[in-house]
XYZ file of C-alpha atoms in Angstrom:
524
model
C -14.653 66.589 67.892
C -13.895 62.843 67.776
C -17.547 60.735 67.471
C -18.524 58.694 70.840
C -17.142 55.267 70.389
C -20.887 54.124 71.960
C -22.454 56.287 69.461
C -24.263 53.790 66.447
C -22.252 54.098 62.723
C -24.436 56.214 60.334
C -22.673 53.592 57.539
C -21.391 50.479 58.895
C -17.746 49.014 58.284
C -17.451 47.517 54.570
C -16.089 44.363 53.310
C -12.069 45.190 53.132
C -11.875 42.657 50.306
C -14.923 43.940 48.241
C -13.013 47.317 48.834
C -9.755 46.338 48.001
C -10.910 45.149 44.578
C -12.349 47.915 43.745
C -9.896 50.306 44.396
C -7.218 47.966 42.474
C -9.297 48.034 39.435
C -9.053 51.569 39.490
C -5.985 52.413 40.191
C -4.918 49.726 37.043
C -7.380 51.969 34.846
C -5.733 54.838 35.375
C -2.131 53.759 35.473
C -3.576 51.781 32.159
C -4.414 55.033 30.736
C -1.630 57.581 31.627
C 0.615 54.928 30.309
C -0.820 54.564 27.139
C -0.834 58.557 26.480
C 2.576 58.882 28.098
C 3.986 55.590 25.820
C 2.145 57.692 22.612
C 5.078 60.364 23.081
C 8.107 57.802 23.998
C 7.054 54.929 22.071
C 4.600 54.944 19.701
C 5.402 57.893 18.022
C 9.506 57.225 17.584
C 8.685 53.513 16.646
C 6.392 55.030 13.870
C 9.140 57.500 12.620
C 11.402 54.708 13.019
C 9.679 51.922 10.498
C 9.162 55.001 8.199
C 12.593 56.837 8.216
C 14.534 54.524 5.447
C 17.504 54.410 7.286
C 19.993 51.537 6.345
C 19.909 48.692 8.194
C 23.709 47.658 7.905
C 26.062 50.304 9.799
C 28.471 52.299 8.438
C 31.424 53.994 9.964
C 31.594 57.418 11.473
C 34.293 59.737 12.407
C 33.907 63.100 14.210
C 35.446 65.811 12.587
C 33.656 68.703 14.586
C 32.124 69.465 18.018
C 30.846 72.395 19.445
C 28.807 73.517 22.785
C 26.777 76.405 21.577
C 25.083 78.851 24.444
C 21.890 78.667 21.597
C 20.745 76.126 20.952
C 18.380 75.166 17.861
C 19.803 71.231 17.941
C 21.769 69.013 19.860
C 22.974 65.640 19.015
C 21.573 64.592 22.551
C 19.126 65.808 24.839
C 18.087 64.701 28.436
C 14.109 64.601 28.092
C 12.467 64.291 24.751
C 9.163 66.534 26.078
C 10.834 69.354 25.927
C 12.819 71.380 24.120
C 17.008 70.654 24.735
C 18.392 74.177 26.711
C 21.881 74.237 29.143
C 24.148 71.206 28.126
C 24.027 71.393 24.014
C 26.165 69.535 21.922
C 26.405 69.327 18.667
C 28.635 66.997 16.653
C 29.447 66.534 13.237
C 30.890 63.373 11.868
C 31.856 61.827 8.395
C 30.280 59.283 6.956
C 31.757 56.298 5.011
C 32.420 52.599 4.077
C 34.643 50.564 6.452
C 38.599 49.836 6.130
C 40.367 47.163 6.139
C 40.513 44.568 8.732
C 44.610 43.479 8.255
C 46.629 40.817 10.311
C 50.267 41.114 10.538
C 52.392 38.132 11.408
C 55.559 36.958 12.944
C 55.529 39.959 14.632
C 58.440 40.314 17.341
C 59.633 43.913 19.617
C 56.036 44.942 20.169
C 55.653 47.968 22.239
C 52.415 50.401 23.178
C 53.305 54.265 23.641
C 50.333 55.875 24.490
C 50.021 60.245 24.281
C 46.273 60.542 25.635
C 44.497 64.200 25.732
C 45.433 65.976 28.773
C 42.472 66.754 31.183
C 42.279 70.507 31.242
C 40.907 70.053 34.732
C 44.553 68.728 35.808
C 45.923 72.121 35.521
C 47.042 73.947 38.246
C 45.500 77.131 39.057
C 46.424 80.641 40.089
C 44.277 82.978 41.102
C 46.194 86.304 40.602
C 43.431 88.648 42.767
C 44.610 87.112 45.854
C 48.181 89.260 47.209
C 51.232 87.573 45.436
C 50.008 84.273 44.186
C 51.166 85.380 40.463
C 54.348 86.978 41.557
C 56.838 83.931 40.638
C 54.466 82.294 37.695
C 56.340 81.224 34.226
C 55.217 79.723 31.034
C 51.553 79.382 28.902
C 48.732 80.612 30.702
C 45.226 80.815 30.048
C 43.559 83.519 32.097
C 39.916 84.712 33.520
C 39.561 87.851 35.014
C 42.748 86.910 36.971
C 42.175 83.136 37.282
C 45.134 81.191 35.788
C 45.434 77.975 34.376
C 49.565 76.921 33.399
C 49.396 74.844 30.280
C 53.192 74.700 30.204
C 52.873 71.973 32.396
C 50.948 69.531 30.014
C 51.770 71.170 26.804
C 54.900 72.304 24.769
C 53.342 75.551 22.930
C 54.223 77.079 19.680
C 53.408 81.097 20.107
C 54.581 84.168 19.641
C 54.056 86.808 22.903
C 53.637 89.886 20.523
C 50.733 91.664 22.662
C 50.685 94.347 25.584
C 52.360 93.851 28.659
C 50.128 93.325 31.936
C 51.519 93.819 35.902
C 49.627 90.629 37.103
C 50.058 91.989 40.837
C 48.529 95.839 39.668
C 46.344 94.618 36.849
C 45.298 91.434 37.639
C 41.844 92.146 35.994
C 42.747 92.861 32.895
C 44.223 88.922 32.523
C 42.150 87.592 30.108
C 43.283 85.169 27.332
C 46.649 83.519 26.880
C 49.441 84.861 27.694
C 53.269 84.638 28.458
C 54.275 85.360 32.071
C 57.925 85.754 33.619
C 57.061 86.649 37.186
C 54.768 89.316 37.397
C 55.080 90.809 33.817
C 52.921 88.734 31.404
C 52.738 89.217 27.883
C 49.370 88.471 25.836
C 49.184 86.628 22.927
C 47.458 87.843 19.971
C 47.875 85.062 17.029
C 46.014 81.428 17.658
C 49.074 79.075 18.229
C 49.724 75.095 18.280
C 50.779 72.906 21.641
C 52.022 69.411 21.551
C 51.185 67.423 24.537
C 54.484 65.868 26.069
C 54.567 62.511 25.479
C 56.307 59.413 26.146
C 59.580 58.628 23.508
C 58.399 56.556 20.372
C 61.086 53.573 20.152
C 61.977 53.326 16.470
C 65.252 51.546 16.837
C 64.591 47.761 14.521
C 60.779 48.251 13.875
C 58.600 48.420 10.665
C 55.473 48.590 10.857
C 54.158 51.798 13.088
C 49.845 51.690 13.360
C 48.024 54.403 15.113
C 45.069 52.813 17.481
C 43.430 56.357 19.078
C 46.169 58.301 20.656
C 48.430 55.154 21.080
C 50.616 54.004 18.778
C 51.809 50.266 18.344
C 55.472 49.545 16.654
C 56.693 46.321 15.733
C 59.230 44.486 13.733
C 56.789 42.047 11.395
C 57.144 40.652 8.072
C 53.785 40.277 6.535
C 50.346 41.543 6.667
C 47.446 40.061 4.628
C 43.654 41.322 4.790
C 40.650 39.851 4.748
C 38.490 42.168 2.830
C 38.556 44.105 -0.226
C 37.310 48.114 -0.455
C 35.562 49.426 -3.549
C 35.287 52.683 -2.450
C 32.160 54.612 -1.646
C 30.228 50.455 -2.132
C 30.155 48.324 -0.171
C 33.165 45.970 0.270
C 33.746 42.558 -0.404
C 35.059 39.805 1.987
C 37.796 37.719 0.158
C 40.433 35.085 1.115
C 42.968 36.079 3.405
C 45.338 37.970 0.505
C 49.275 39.173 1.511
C 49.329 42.812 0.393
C 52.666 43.589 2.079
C 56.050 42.335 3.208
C 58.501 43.542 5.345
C 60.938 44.195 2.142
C 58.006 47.041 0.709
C 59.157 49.553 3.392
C 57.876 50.920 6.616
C 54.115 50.525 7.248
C 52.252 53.103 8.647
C 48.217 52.925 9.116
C 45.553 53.942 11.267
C 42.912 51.255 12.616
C 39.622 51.559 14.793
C 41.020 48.309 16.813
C 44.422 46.629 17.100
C 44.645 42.892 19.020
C 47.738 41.252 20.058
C 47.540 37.498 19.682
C 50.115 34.810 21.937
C 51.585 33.291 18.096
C 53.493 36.632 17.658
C 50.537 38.071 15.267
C 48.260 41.246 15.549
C 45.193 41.634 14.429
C 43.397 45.181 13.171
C 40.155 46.055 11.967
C 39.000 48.999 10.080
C 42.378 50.102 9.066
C 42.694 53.015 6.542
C 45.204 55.415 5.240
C 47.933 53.267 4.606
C 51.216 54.567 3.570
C 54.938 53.186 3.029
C 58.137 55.077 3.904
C 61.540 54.237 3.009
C 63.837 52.326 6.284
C 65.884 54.891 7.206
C 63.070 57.580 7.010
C 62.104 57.141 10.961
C 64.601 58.443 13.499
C 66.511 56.247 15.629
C 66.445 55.259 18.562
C 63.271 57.559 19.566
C 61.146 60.061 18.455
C 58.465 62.074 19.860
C 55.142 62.332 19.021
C 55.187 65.632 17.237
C 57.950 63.879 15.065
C 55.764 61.559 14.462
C 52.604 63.385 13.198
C 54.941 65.099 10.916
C 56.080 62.273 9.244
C 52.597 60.497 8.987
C 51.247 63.716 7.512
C 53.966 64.198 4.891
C 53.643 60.329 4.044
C 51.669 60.134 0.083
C 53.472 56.479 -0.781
C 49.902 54.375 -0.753
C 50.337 50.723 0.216
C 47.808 50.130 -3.068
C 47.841 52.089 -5.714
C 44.368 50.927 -6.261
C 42.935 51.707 -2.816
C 41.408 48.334 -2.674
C 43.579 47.264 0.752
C 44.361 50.537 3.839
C 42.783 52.998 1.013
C 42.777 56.924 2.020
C 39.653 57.806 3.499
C 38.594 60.009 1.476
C 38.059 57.291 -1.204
C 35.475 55.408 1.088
C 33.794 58.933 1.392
C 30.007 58.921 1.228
C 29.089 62.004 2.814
C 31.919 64.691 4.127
C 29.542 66.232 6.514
C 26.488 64.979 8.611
C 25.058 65.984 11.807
C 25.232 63.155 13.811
C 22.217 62.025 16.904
C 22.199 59.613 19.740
C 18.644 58.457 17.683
C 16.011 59.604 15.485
C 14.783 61.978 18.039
C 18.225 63.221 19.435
C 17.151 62.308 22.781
C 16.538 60.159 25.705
C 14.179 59.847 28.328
C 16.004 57.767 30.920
C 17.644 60.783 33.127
C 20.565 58.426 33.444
C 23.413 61.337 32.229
C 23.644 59.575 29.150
C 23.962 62.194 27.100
C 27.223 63.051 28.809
C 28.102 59.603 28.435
C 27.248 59.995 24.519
C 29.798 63.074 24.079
C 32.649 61.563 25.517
C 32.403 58.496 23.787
C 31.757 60.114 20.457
C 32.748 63.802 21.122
C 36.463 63.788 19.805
C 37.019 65.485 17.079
C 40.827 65.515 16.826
C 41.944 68.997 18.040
C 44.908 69.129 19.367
C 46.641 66.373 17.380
C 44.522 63.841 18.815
C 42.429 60.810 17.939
C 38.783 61.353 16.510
C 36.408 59.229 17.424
C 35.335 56.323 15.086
C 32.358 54.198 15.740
C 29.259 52.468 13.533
C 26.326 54.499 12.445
C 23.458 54.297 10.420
C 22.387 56.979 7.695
C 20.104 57.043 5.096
C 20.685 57.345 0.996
C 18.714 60.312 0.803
C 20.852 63.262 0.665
C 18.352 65.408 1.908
C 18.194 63.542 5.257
C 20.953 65.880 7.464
C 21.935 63.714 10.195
C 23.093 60.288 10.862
C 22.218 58.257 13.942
C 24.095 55.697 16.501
C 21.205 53.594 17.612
C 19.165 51.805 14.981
C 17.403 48.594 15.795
C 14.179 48.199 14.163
C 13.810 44.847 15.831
C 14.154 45.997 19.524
C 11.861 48.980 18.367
C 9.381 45.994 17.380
C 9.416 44.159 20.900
C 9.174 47.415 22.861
C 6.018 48.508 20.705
C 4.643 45.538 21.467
C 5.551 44.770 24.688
C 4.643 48.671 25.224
C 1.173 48.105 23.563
C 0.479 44.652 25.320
C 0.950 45.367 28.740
C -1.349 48.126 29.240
C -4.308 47.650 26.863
C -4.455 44.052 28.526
C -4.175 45.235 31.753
C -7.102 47.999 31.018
C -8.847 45.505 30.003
C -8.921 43.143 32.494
C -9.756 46.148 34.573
C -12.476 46.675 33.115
C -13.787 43.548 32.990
C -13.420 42.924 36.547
C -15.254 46.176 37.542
C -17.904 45.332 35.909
C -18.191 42.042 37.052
C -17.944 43.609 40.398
C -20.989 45.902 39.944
C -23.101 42.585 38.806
C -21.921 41.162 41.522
C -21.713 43.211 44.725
C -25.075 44.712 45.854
C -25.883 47.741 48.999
C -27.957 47.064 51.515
C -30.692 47.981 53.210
C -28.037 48.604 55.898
C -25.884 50.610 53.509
C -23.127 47.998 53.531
C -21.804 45.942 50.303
C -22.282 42.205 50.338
C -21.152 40.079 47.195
C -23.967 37.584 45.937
C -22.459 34.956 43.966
C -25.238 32.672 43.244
C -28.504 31.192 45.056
C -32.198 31.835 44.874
C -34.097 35.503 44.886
C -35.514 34.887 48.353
C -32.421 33.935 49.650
C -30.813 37.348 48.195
C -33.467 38.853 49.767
C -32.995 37.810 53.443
C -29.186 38.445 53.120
C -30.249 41.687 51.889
C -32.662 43.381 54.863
C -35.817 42.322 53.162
C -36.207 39.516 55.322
C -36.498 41.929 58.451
C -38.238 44.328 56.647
C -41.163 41.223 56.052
C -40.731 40.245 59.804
C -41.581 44.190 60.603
C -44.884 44.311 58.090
C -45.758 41.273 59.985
C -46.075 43.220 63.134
C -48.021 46.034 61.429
C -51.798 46.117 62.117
C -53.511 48.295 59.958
C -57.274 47.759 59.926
C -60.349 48.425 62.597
C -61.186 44.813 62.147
C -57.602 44.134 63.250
C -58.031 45.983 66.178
C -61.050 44.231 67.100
C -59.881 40.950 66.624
C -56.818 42.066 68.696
C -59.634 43.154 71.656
C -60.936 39.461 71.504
C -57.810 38.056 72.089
C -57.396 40.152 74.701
C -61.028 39.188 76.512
C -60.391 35.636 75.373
C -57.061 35.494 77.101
C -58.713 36.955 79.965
C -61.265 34.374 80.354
C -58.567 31.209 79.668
C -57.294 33.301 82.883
C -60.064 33.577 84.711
C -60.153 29.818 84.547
C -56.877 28.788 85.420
C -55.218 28.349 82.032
C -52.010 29.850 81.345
C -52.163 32.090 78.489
C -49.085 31.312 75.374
C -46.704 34.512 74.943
C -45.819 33.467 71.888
C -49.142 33.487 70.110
C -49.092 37.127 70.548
C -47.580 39.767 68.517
C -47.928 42.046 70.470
C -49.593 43.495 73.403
C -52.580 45.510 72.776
C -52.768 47.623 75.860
C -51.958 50.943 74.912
C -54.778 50.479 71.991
C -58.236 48.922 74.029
C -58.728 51.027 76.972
C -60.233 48.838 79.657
C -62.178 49.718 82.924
C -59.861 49.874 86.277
C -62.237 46.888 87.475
C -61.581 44.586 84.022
C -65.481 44.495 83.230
C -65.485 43.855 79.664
C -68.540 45.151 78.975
C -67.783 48.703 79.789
C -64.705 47.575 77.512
C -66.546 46.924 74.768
C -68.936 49.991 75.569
C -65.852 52.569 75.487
C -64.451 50.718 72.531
C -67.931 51.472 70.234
C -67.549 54.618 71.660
C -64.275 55.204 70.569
C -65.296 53.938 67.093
C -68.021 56.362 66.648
C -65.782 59.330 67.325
C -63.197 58.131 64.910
C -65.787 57.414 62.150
C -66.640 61.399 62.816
C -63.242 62.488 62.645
C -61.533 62.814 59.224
C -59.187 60.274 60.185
C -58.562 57.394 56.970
C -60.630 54.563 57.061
C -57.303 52.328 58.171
C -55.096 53.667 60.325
C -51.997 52.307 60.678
C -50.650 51.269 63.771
C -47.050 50.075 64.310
C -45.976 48.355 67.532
């Protein structure tokens, strides 16, 4: 039932501004301190581990040589929310670890051209789904089946198999299609053996070229005539930067290397860094006027001519080697707390391992000497892990404090009433607090309380003295009274005040009987 708008407040309204402040200051204190324990889990913590791991503080590079997305999962080389334990999306990557290449330009470099044989999205495929009538009745090629569902890889890839399994009616048994198999209409073959496919690819021009260098799945051909480097590798050391040295002319043979980054520049030069496994091969080794890609790999993998003997310029990786197998995390913890998909992000930047005859993925990382330490990490800044500790331990010990401060200059400050409402004293005098405060009224009320006989009596004279200054004519002065006394002196119907005064010692004598207190007290 909604209160009578006529009906007095029991508290009267506050001072919004007095309230306002308050309430800030609290809510800051709190914020101040769930911050501080939530920032003990995401920052403190890590930045500790961090200034204590012994991590290197110049990168290395990586290169992925394994991934897999495990249904358990006891690690993952990225998880969503670093409170709990990673579950669902759980990868786990392995990588090498090892010194970096060398960063090579080649000049005077004419019939560039980029052919480029990227991994095929497995999404792409088309899709049969054999449980529905005669969808699989007129199906032909490489298919990769579940529980009738179809995917045609002969579309994307040129397969290497043998169909040496059971045969399967994929109208009758449409079920039973699980795996790869071989279909020619409705009869498909499985296949037991693990076979190869070669993604089709774009011709390789080879016709008046020389120097061939793999840059992820493309590959760049040109017709140059020298290459020089600009650093020096020393195998599982570090390397040394040197004056630009020529290591190779067009008369040594074919070139063939594998870089991290390839440039073209406008003066007819290209520019690589991180180049490694370099290898020569004789001028009329490369098909003309085209090859494919599987061609290609072929060669490259059959190619053991080294451009140095000495593995100081392109050296083979395995002499920059220092550690064949390392788990590899986003960060120290293996996770992030953003929500922001990055992990996702993370797997499909660094997630390539090479299956397939494709690129793996190459990229800096930090790791530490210690050969007992398992895993290698991407991120590594101890210096932004400085300014967000202390930006993360400024801001909200400062603003506690202040807080603080204010609310308890607030509770100096602000006082209650007599009235129950908050008024802020600043400065000025006790009395002057005191009026503000009610005790002014409450002084004006005790000096309208009577509480003595002989204040009675003196308040019965003033009443026959005001009489009299009637009686003659004089106009009695309101203000000099307090009060009116009538309801205390009874007086006679005829206004004799001797049968006043008679009553009145009456009165007395009866109350001096009574065990009434010696002063009453009497509030008008």
């Amino acid at each position: 039932m909604a209160r009578r708008k006529d009906k007095p407040r029991v508290i009267p309204e506050q001072d919004s501004r007095i309230c306002r402040a308050i309430c800030l200051c609290q809510l800051t204190m709190v914020l101040s301190c769930v911050s501080i324990v939530y920032l003990s889990v995401a920052i403190y913590s890590p930045s500790l581990k961090a200034f204590k791991s012994g991590f290197e503080l110049d990168p290395v590079m990586c290169q992925t040589v394994d991934r897999q997305m495990p249904n358990n999962c006891p690690w993952a080389s990225c998880g969503e929310w670093c409170l709990t334990k990673t579950s669902g999306f759980c990868p786990q990557i392995h990588s090498i670890v090892r010194r970096n290449g060398t960063d090579i330009q080649l000049n005077n470099c004419t019939r560039v051209t980029n052919t480029s044989c990227a991994m095929i999205d497995l999404s792409r495929l088309n899709k049969f789904n054999c449980n529905n009538g005669t969808a699989c009745n007129n199906i032909r090629g490489v298919f990769n089946c579940s529980n009738g569902h179809c995917k045609n890889m002969s579309e994307f890839f040129l397969c290497h198999h043998k169909a040496d399994g059971h045969i399967i009616n994929s109208q009758k048994d449409n079920t039973k299609l699980n795996g790869f198999f071989e279909c020619h209409g409705v009869h498909c073959t499985k296949i037991k053996k693990p076979f190869s496919c070669d993604r089709y690819c774009s011709k390789i021009t080879t016709a008046n070229v020389n120097t061939l260098i793999m840059h992820e799945d493309n590959l760049i051909t040109a017709d140059c005539e020298t290459a020089v480097a600009f650093n020096q590798a020393r195998g599982s050391e570090h390397g040394v930067r040197i004056e630009p040295f020529e290591f190779w002319k067009e008369d040594d043979g074919n070139l063939l290397t594998n870089c991290a980054t390839v440039t073209r520049e406008s003066d007819n030069r290209i520019t690589a860094t991180d180049c490694l496994n370099g290898t020569l091969l004789e001028h009329d080794t490369l098909p003309a006027p085209f090859m494919n890609f599987t061609q290609f790999w072929t060669i490259y993998e059959n190619s053991t001519r080294s451009v140095d003997p000495e593995q100081r310029y392109l050296p083979n990786q395995a002499n920059l080697t220092i550690f064949s197998w390392k788990k590899l995390f986003i960060n120290l913890e293996g996770c992030v707390n953003t929500l922001k998909g990055e992990c996702k992000d993370f797997v499909a930047r660094y997630g390539n391992d090479g299956d397939n005859n494709t690129a793996q993925s190459r990229y800096q990382c930090y790791y530490n000497k210690d050969s007992n330490v398992e895993f290698v990490v991407v991120r590594y800044d101890l210096d932004k892990v400085y300014r967000e500790l202390l930006v993360s331990l400024i801001v909200p010990i400062v603003l506690f404090v202040v807080s603080s401060i204010s609310l308890c200059i607030i509770t100096k400050s602000v006082k209650v009433g007599d009235d129950a409402k908050m008024r802020c004293v600043c400065a000025g005098d006790e009395s002057d607090n005191d009026e503000v405060f009610g005790t002014g009224m409450v002084n004006k009320q005790q000096d309208q309380m009577y509480d003595t006989d002989d204040d009675v009596v003196d308040l019965e004279h003033q009443a026959v003295g005001g009489q009299e200054l009637s009686d003659h004519g004089l106009p009695l002065d309101s203000h000099g009274m307090i009060g009116s006394t009538k309801s205390l002196i009874p007086l006679s119907p005829t206004g004799d005040s001797g049968a006043s005064e008679q009553n009145f010692d009456q009165d007395q004598e009866k109350a001096t009987t009574c065990d009434v207190p010696e002063k009453p007290l009497v509030i008008l």
